[in-house]
Amino acid sequence: MGIVDDAASAEFHAFFERHYAELARLAHLLTGEPDAADDLAADALLALWHRWDRVRAADRPVAYARGVVANLARTRVRAAVRERRRVALFWSQRAERAENPDVAGVVDVQEALRRLPFRKRACVVLRHAFDLSEKDTALALGVSVGTVKSQTSKGVAELQRLLGTREAPRAPQQVRAAIARSGGAAGGTR
């Protein structure tokens, strides 16, 4: 954007103060996600700031801002729909059913997984429940292969300790069954 003079900065600040809540409300109504609303409004205002010289010259800067929020919301909703479709497709292809499942064991594994810190849990689940390679797990989590190796190893050791057995890493079907029974989630995020 170049150098911004004090008048333009003050003008943008006043615009922000006047319209931020309205833009966040619009984002909330468009996405149905109250938590995402503030982020979308902030992203829209950041985009406006980068083009403030053009925005302030527009006939209706607020209308322009609403358009930016609407475009960001549409992108977010489309991404969420695509993600839901991918998850549904994945789970429909994994029609694994265990005969005579050990329900108590599944509950124990689920509880133990919930107690793991997120990165360890993610590595263990992706490696053992989804049978991803270390490289694919690293790509999915945006970490190095070395991190996947160490977090998986530490996570499995912690699961063994929590479950009181040396067989936890040898029984990925228990982890798969626990995840399947919980609707695909290995517990809340931490």
Short mmCIF file of N, CA, C and O in Angstrom, two decimals, residues 81-190:
data_model
loop_
_atom_site.label_atom_id
_atom_site.label_comp_id
_atom_site.label_asym_id
_atom_site.label_seq_id
_atom_site.Cartn_x
_atom_site.Cartn_y
_atom_site.Cartn_z
N VAL A 81 -17.95 -27.39 3.50
CA VAL A 81 -18.75 -28.39 2.79
C VAL A 81 -17.84 -29.43 2.14
O VAL A 81 -18.08 -30.64 2.24
N ARG A 82 -16.76 -28.97 1.49
CA ARG A 82 -15.81 -29.91 0.88
C ARG A 82 -15.20 -30.82 1.93
O ARG A 82 -15.07 -32.02 1.72
N GLU A 83 -14.84 -30.27 3.09
CA GLU A 83 -14.24 -31.07 4.16
C GLU A 83 -15.24 -32.11 4.68
O GLU A 83 -14.88 -33.26 4.88
N ARG A 84 -16.49 -31.71 4.88
CA ARG A 84 -17.50 -32.66 5.33
C ARG A 84 -17.68 -33.79 4.33
O ARG A 84 -17.85 -34.95 4.71
N ARG A 85 -17.67 -33.45 3.05
CA ARG A 85 -17.81 -34.48 2.01
C ARG A 85 -16.64 -35.45 2.05
O ARG A 85 -16.82 -36.65 1.91
N ARG A 86 -15.43 -34.91 2.21
CA ARG A 86 -14.24 -35.79 2.27
C ARG A 86 -14.32 -36.71 3.47
O ARG A 86 -14.02 -37.90 3.38
N VAL A 87 -14.72 -36.17 4.62
CA VAL A 87 -14.83 -36.99 5.82
C VAL A 87 -15.90 -38.06 5.64
O VAL A 87 -15.70 -39.23 5.97
N ALA A 88 -17.06 -37.67 5.11
CA ALA A 88 -18.14 -38.64 4.89
C ALA A 88 -17.70 -39.72 3.92
O ALA A 88 -17.98 -40.91 4.12
N LEU A 89 -17.01 -39.35 2.85
CA LEU A 89 -16.53 -40.32 1.88
C LEU A 89 -15.53 -41.26 2.53
O LEU A 89 -15.59 -42.48 2.36
N PHE A 90 -14.62 -40.72 3.32
CA PHE A 90 -13.62 -41.55 3.99
C PHE A 90 -14.29 -42.57 4.90
O PHE A 90 -14.00 -43.75 4.85
N TRP A 91 -15.23 -42.10 5.74
CA TRP A 91 -15.86 -43.01 6.68
C TRP A 91 -16.76 -44.02 5.99
O TRP A 91 -16.91 -45.14 6.46
N SER A 92 -17.37 -43.64 4.87
CA SER A 92 -18.22 -44.61 4.17
C SER A 92 -17.38 -45.71 3.52
O SER A 92 -17.86 -46.82 3.34
N GLN A 93 -16.13 -45.41 3.20
CA GLN A 93 -15.26 -46.41 2.61
C GLN A 93 -14.64 -47.33 3.66
O GLN A 93 -14.11 -48.37 3.33
N ARG A 94 -14.71 -46.94 4.91
CA ARG A 94 -14.10 -47.73 5.99
C ARG A 94 -15.19 -48.44 6.78
O ARG A 94 -15.44 -48.14 7.92
N ALA A 95 -15.82 -49.37 6.12
CA ALA A 95 -16.91 -50.11 6.77
C ALA A 95 -16.36 -51.29 7.57
O ALA A 95 -16.76 -52.42 7.38
N GLU A 96 -15.41 -50.99 8.45
CA GLU A 96 -14.84 -52.03 9.28
C GLU A 96 -15.79 -52.33 10.43
O GLU A 96 -16.25 -51.43 11.11
N ARG A 97 -16.06 -53.57 10.66
CA ARG A 97 -16.88 -53.97 11.80
C ARG A 97 -16.15 -55.09 12.52
O ARG A 97 -15.73 -56.07 11.92
N ALA A 98 -16.00 -54.90 13.79
CA ALA A 98 -15.36 -55.93 14.59
C ALA A 98 -16.43 -56.88 15.11
O ALA A 98 -17.49 -56.44 15.55
N GLU A 99 -16.14 -58.16 15.03
CA GLU A 99 -17.05 -59.14 15.60
C GLU A 99 -16.80 -59.18 17.10
O GLU A 99 -15.67 -59.20 17.55
N ASN A 100 -17.88 -59.20 17.84
CA ASN A 100 -17.80 -59.23 19.31
C ASN A 100 -16.83 -58.16 19.83
O ASN A 100 -15.81 -58.49 20.44
N PRO A 101 -17.13 -56.88 19.58
CA PRO A 101 -16.20 -55.83 20.02
C PRO A 101 -16.09 -55.77 21.53
O PRO A 101 -17.06 -56.04 22.25
N ASP A 102 -14.92 -55.42 21.99
CA ASP A 102 -14.66 -55.24 23.41
C ASP A 102 -15.03 -53.80 23.76
O ASP A 102 -14.20 -52.90 23.69
N VAL A 103 -16.30 -53.60 24.12
CA VAL A 103 -16.81 -52.25 24.37
C VAL A 103 -16.02 -51.57 25.49
O VAL A 103 -15.66 -50.40 25.39
N ALA A 104 -15.75 -52.28 26.55
CA ALA A 104 -14.99 -51.69 27.65
C ALA A 104 -13.60 -51.28 27.18
O ALA A 104 -13.10 -50.21 27.55
N GLY A 105 -12.99 -52.11 26.35
CA GLY A 105 -11.67 -51.78 25.80
C GLY A 105 -11.71 -50.54 24.92
O GLY A 105 -10.82 -49.69 24.97
N VAL A 106 -12.78 -50.44 24.12
CA VAL A 106 -12.94 -49.27 23.25
C VAL A 106 -13.07 -48.01 24.10
O VAL A 106 -12.44 -47.00 23.83
N VAL A 107 -13.88 -48.08 25.14
CA VAL A 107 -14.07 -46.93 26.02
C VAL A 107 -12.75 -46.56 26.70
O VAL A 107 -12.40 -45.38 26.79
N ASP A 108 -12.00 -47.56 27.13
CA ASP A 108 -10.70 -47.29 27.76
C ASP A 108 -9.75 -46.61 26.78
O ASP A 108 -9.05 -45.67 27.15
N VAL A 109 -9.72 -47.10 25.54
CA VAL A 109 -8.83 -46.50 24.53
C VAL A 109 -9.26 -45.07 24.25
O VAL A 109 -8.42 -44.15 24.16
N GLN A 110 -10.57 -44.84 24.11
CA GLN A 110 -11.06 -43.48 23.87
C GLN A 110 -10.64 -42.54 24.99
O GLN A 110 -10.16 -41.43 24.74
N GLU A 111 -10.81 -42.97 26.22
CA GLU A 111 -10.46 -42.14 27.36
C GLU A 111 -8.95 -41.88 27.39
O GLU A 111 -8.51 -40.76 27.66
N ALA A 112 -8.17 -42.90 27.12
CA ALA A 112 -6.72 -42.73 27.10
C ALA A 112 -6.31 -41.76 25.99
O ALA A 112 -5.44 -40.91 26.20
N LEU A 113 -6.93 -41.88 24.82
CA LEU A 113 -6.63 -40.97 23.72
C LEU A 113 -6.95 -39.52 24.10
O LEU A 113 -6.18 -38.61 23.80
N ARG A 114 -8.08 -39.31 24.77
CA ARG A 114 -8.47 -37.95 25.19
C ARG A 114 -7.44 -37.33 26.13
O ARG A 114 -7.32 -36.11 26.18
N ARG A 115 -6.75 -38.17 26.87
CA ARG A 115 -5.79 -37.66 27.85
C ARG A 115 -4.45 -37.29 27.22
O ARG A 115 -3.64 -36.61 27.85
N LEU A 116 -4.22 -37.73 25.99
CA LEU A 116 -2.97 -37.38 25.31
C LEU A 116 -3.02 -35.93 24.83
O LEU A 116 -4.07 -35.48 24.37
N PRO A 117 -1.91 -35.23 24.87
CA PRO A 117 -1.87 -33.90 24.25
C PRO A 117 -2.18 -34.03 22.76
O PRO A 117 -1.93 -35.08 22.15
N PHE A 118 -2.71 -32.97 22.17
CA PHE A 118 -3.21 -33.04 20.80
C PHE A 118 -2.21 -33.63 19.81
O PHE A 118 -2.55 -34.52 19.03
N ARG A 119 -0.97 -33.14 19.77
CA ARG A 119 -0.04 -33.60 18.74
C ARG A 119 0.26 -35.10 18.88
O ARG A 119 0.31 -35.83 17.90
N LYS A 120 0.45 -35.57 20.12
CA LYS A 120 0.69 -37.00 20.32
C LYS A 120 -0.53 -37.80 19.87
O LYS A 120 -0.41 -38.82 19.19
N ARG A 121 -1.71 -37.32 20.27
CA ARG A 121 -2.95 -38.02 19.91
C ARG A 121 -3.10 -38.06 18.39
O ARG A 121 -3.41 -39.11 17.82
N ALA A 122 -2.86 -36.95 17.73
CA ALA A 122 -3.00 -36.89 16.28
C ALA A 122 -2.03 -37.85 15.60
O ALA A 122 -2.41 -38.58 14.66
N CYS A 123 -0.79 -37.89 16.06
CA CYS A 123 0.20 -38.80 15.46
C CYS A 123 -0.20 -40.26 15.67
O CYS A 123 -0.16 -41.05 14.72
N VAL A 124 -0.60 -40.61 16.88
CA VAL A 124 -1.00 -42.00 17.16
C VAL A 124 -2.21 -42.38 16.32
O VAL A 124 -2.24 -43.45 15.69
N VAL A 125 -3.22 -41.53 16.27
CA VAL A 125 -4.44 -41.84 15.53
C VAL A 125 -4.15 -41.95 14.04
O VAL A 125 -4.58 -42.91 13.39
N LEU A 126 -3.43 -41.00 13.49
CA LEU A 126 -3.15 -41.05 12.05
C LEU A 126 -2.28 -42.25 11.68
O LEU A 126 -2.50 -42.89 10.66
N ARG A 127 -1.31 -42.56 12.51
CA ARG A 127 -0.41 -43.68 12.21
C ARG A 127 -1.09 -45.03 12.44
O ARG A 127 -1.03 -45.92 11.59
N HIS A 128 -1.75 -45.21 13.59
CA HIS A 128 -2.28 -46.52 13.96
C HIS A 128 -3.73 -46.74 13.55
O HIS A 128 -4.10 -47.86 13.22
N ALA A 129 -4.56 -45.70 13.60
CA ALA A 129 -5.97 -45.90 13.26
C ALA A 129 -6.23 -45.70 11.77
O ALA A 129 -7.08 -46.35 11.19
N PHE A 130 -5.49 -44.78 11.16
CA PHE A 130 -5.70 -44.51 9.75
C PHE A 130 -4.62 -45.12 8.86
O PHE A 130 -4.67 -44.98 7.65
N ASP A 131 -3.65 -45.78 9.48
CA ASP A 131 -2.57 -46.45 8.76
C ASP A 131 -1.82 -45.53 7.80
O ASP A 131 -1.38 -45.96 6.73
N LEU A 132 -1.66 -44.26 8.17
CA LEU A 132 -0.89 -43.35 7.33
C LEU A 132 0.60 -43.59 7.57
O LEU A 132 1.02 -43.96 8.67
N SER A 133 1.38 -43.35 6.54
CA SER A 133 2.83 -43.44 6.69
C SER A 133 3.31 -42.26 7.54
O SER A 133 2.57 -41.30 7.76
N GLU A 134 4.55 -42.35 7.98
CA GLU A 134 5.11 -41.23 8.74
C GLU A 134 5.13 -39.97 7.89
O GLU A 134 4.82 -38.88 8.37
N LYS A 135 5.46 -40.12 6.62
CA LYS A 135 5.52 -38.97 5.71
C LYS A 135 4.13 -38.36 5.52
O LYS A 135 3.97 -37.14 5.59
N ASP A 136 3.10 -39.19 5.30
CA ASP A 136 1.75 -38.68 5.11
C ASP A 136 1.22 -38.04 6.39
O ASP A 136 0.50 -37.04 6.35
N THR A 137 1.57 -38.61 7.52
CA THR A 137 1.17 -38.03 8.80
C THR A 137 1.82 -36.66 8.98
O THR A 137 1.18 -35.69 9.39
N ALA A 138 3.11 -36.57 8.65
CA ALA A 138 3.83 -35.30 8.75
C ALA A 138 3.18 -34.24 7.85
O ALA A 138 2.99 -33.09 8.27
N LEU A 139 2.82 -34.63 6.64
CA LEU A 139 2.16 -33.70 5.72
C LEU A 139 0.81 -33.26 6.26
O LEU A 139 0.45 -32.08 6.20
N ALA A 140 0.04 -34.19 6.80
CA ALA A 140 -1.28 -33.87 7.32
C ALA A 140 -1.21 -32.89 8.49
O ALA A 140 -2.06 -32.02 8.64
N LEU A 141 -0.17 -33.03 9.32
CA LEU A 141 -0.06 -32.19 10.51
C LEU A 141 0.85 -30.99 10.33
O LEU A 141 0.94 -30.14 11.22
N GLY A 142 1.55 -30.93 9.19
CA GLY A 142 2.45 -29.80 8.96
C GLY A 142 3.66 -29.81 9.87
O GLY A 142 4.11 -28.76 10.33
N VAL A 143 4.17 -31.01 10.15
CA VAL A 143 5.35 -31.16 11.01
C VAL A 143 6.37 -32.02 10.27
O VAL A 143 6.09 -32.56 9.21
N SER A 144 7.54 -32.19 10.86
CA SER A 144 8.57 -33.01 10.24
C SER A 144 8.32 -34.49 10.52
O SER A 144 7.62 -34.85 11.46
N VAL A 145 8.94 -35.34 9.70
CA VAL A 145 8.83 -36.79 9.90
C VAL A 145 9.42 -37.15 11.26
O VAL A 145 8.89 -38.01 11.97
N GLY A 146 10.50 -36.50 11.66
CA GLY A 146 11.11 -36.75 12.96
C GLY A 146 10.15 -36.45 14.10
O GLY A 146 10.09 -37.18 15.10
N THR A 147 9.38 -35.38 13.96
CA THR A 147 8.38 -35.04 14.97
C THR A 147 7.32 -36.12 15.04
O THR A 147 6.90 -36.54 16.13
N VAL A 148 6.89 -36.62 13.88
CA VAL A 148 5.89 -37.69 13.85
C VAL A 148 6.43 -38.92 14.56
O VAL A 148 5.75 -39.53 15.39
N LYS A 149 7.69 -39.28 14.26
CA LYS A 149 8.28 -40.46 14.89
C LYS A 149 8.33 -40.31 16.40
O LYS A 149 7.92 -41.21 17.14
N SER A 150 8.82 -39.16 16.88
CA SER A 150 8.98 -39.00 18.33
C SER A 150 7.62 -38.87 19.02
O SER A 150 7.40 -39.47 20.07
N GLN A 151 6.69 -38.12 18.43
CA GLN A 151 5.38 -37.95 19.06
C GLN A 151 4.58 -39.24 19.06
O GLN A 151 3.87 -39.53 20.01
N THR A 152 4.70 -40.03 17.99
CA THR A 152 4.01 -41.32 17.94
C THR A 152 4.58 -42.25 19.00
O THR A 152 3.83 -42.89 19.74
N SER A 153 5.90 -42.30 19.08
CA SER A 153 6.54 -43.17 20.06
C SER A 153 6.15 -42.77 21.48
O SER A 153 5.78 -43.62 22.31
N LYS A 154 6.22 -41.49 21.76
CA LYS A 154 5.86 -41.00 23.10
C LYS A 154 4.37 -41.21 23.38
O LYS A 154 3.98 -41.57 24.49
N GLY A 155 3.54 -41.00 22.36
CA GLY A 155 2.10 -41.18 22.52
C GLY A 155 1.75 -42.63 22.80
O GLY A 155 0.92 -42.92 23.66
N VAL A 156 2.38 -43.55 22.06
CA VAL A 156 2.12 -44.98 22.26
C VAL A 156 2.58 -45.39 23.66
O VAL A 156 1.88 -46.12 24.37
N ALA A 157 3.75 -44.90 24.08
CA ALA A 157 4.24 -45.22 25.42
C ALA A 157 3.28 -44.70 26.49
O ALA A 157 3.00 -45.38 27.48
N GLU A 158 2.76 -43.50 26.26
CA GLU A 158 1.82 -42.94 27.22
C GLU A 158 0.51 -43.74 27.23
O GLU A 158 -0.08 -43.98 28.29
N LEU A 159 0.06 -44.17 26.05
CA LEU A 159 -1.14 -45.02 25.99
C LEU A 159 -0.91 -46.32 26.74
O LEU A 159 -1.79 -46.79 27.46
N GLN A 160 0.27 -46.92 26.55
CA GLN A 160 0.58 -48.16 27.26
C GLN A 160 0.50 -47.94 28.76
O GLN A 160 -0.07 -48.75 29.50
N ARG A 161 1.07 -46.82 29.22
CA ARG A 161 1.05 -46.51 30.64
C ARG A 161 -0.38 -46.30 31.13
O ARG A 161 -0.80 -46.83 32.15
N LEU A 162 -1.16 -45.52 30.37
CA LEU A 162 -2.54 -45.23 30.76
C LEU A 162 -3.42 -46.47 30.75
O LEU A 162 -4.32 -46.62 31.57
N LEU A 163 -3.17 -47.36 29.79
CA LEU A 163 -3.99 -48.56 29.67
C LEU A 163 -3.45 -49.72 30.50
O LEU A 163 -4.11 -50.75 30.63
N GLY A 164 -2.24 -49.55 31.03
CA GLY A 164 -1.66 -50.59 31.87
C GLY A 164 -1.33 -51.86 31.10
O GLY A 164 -1.49 -52.95 31.63
N THR A 165 -0.91 -51.70 29.85
CA THR A 165 -0.60 -52.87 29.02
C THR A 165 0.57 -52.57 28.10
O THR A 165 0.84 -51.43 27.78
N ARG A 166 1.22 -53.61 27.67
CA ARG A 166 2.30 -53.47 26.69
C ARG A 166 1.75 -53.70 25.29
O ARG A 166 2.48 -53.66 24.32
N GLU A 167 0.45 -53.98 25.14
CA GLU A 167 -0.10 -54.37 23.85
C GLU A 167 -0.80 -53.23 23.11
O GLU A 167 -1.28 -53.43 22.01
N ALA A 168 -0.89 -52.06 23.69
CA ALA A 168 -1.62 -50.96 23.05
C ALA A 168 -1.14 -50.67 21.63
O ALA A 168 -1.96 -50.57 20.73
N PRO A 169 0.19 -50.58 21.38
CA PRO A 169 0.59 -50.23 20.02
C PRO A 169 0.41 -51.38 19.04
O PRO A 169 0.40 -51.19 17.85
N ARG A 170 0.25 -52.59 19.54
CA ARG A 170 0.09 -53.76 18.67
C ARG A 170 -1.37 -53.97 18.30
O ARG A 170 -1.69 -54.89 17.57
N ALA A 171 -2.26 -53.16 18.85
CA ALA A 171 -3.68 -53.37 18.61
C ALA A 171 -4.33 -52.13 17.97
O ALA A 171 -5.19 -51.52 18.56
N PRO A 172 -3.90 -51.77 16.76
CA PRO A 172 -4.51 -50.59 16.14
C PRO A 172 -6.00 -50.77 15.89
O PRO A 172 -6.73 -49.81 15.82
N GLN A 173 -6.49 -52.02 15.81
CA GLN A 173 -7.92 -52.24 15.63
C GLN A 173 -8.71 -51.70 16.82
O GLN A 173 -9.83 -51.24 16.67
N GLN A 174 -8.11 -51.72 18.04
CA GLN A 174 -8.78 -51.13 19.20
C GLN A 174 -8.92 -49.63 19.00
O GLN A 174 -9.96 -49.06 19.31
N VAL A 175 -7.86 -49.01 18.51
CA VAL A 175 -7.92 -47.57 18.26
C VAL A 175 -8.94 -47.28 17.17
O VAL A 175 -9.76 -46.38 17.29
N ARG A 176 -8.91 -48.07 16.09
CA ARG A 176 -9.89 -47.90 15.00
C ARG A 176 -11.31 -48.04 15.53
O ARG A 176 -12.18 -47.24 15.23
N ALA A 177 -11.54 -49.08 16.33
CA ALA A 177 -12.88 -49.31 16.88
C ALA A 177 -13.29 -48.16 17.79
O ALA A 177 -14.43 -47.71 17.76
N ALA A 178 -12.35 -47.66 18.60
CA ALA A 178 -12.67 -46.55 19.50
C ALA A 178 -13.04 -45.31 18.70
O ALA A 178 -14.00 -44.61 19.03
N ILE A 179 -12.32 -45.04 17.65
CA ILE A 179 -12.61 -43.87 16.82
C ILE A 179 -13.93 -44.05 16.09
O ILE A 179 -14.75 -43.15 16.04
N ALA A 180 -14.16 -45.25 15.55
CA ALA A 180 -15.42 -45.51 14.83
C ALA A 180 -16.60 -45.36 15.76
O ALA A 180 -17.62 -44.78 15.40
N ARG A 181 -16.50 -45.88 16.99
CA ARG A 181 -17.60 -45.81 17.95
C ARG A 181 -17.90 -44.38 18.37
O ARG A 181 -19.01 -44.05 18.72
N SER A 182 -16.86 -43.53 18.35
CA SER A 182 -17.08 -42.15 18.78
C SER A 182 -17.44 -41.25 17.62
O SER A 182 -17.41 -40.04 17.75
N GLY A 183 -17.74 -41.82 16.47
CA GLY A 183 -18.18 -41.02 15.33
C GLY A 183 -17.04 -40.37 14.60
O GLY A 183 -17.21 -39.39 13.90
N GLY A 184 -15.82 -40.90 14.76
CA GLY A 184 -14.70 -40.39 14.01
C GLY A 184 -13.81 -39.43 14.77
O GLY A 184 -12.82 -39.00 14.28
N ALA A 185 -14.17 -39.09 15.97
CA ALA A 185 -13.35 -38.16 16.74
C ALA A 185 -12.65 -38.90 17.85
O ALA A 185 -13.24 -39.70 18.53
N ALA A 186 -11.40 -38.57 18.02
CA ALA A 186 -10.63 -39.19 19.10
C ALA A 186 -10.62 -38.34 20.34
O ALA A 186 -9.75 -38.41 21.16
N GLY A 187 -11.61 -37.53 20.50
CA GLY A 187 -11.71 -36.67 21.68
C GLY A 187 -11.60 -35.23 21.28
O GLY A 187 -11.36 -34.89 20.14
N GLY A 188 -11.80 -34.34 22.23
CA GLY A 188 -11.73 -32.90 21.96
C GLY A 188 -10.32 -32.46 21.72
O GLY A 188 -9.37 -33.14 22.06
N THR A 189 -10.17 -31.29 21.14
CA THR A 189 -8.84 -30.76 20.89
C THR A 189 -8.32 -30.10 22.14
O THR A 189 -9.05 -29.59 22.97
N ARG A 190 -6.99 -30.11 22.26
CA ARG A 190 -6.34 -29.44 23.38
C ARG A 190 -5.26 -28.58 22.83
O ARG A 190 -4.58 -28.90 21.93
#
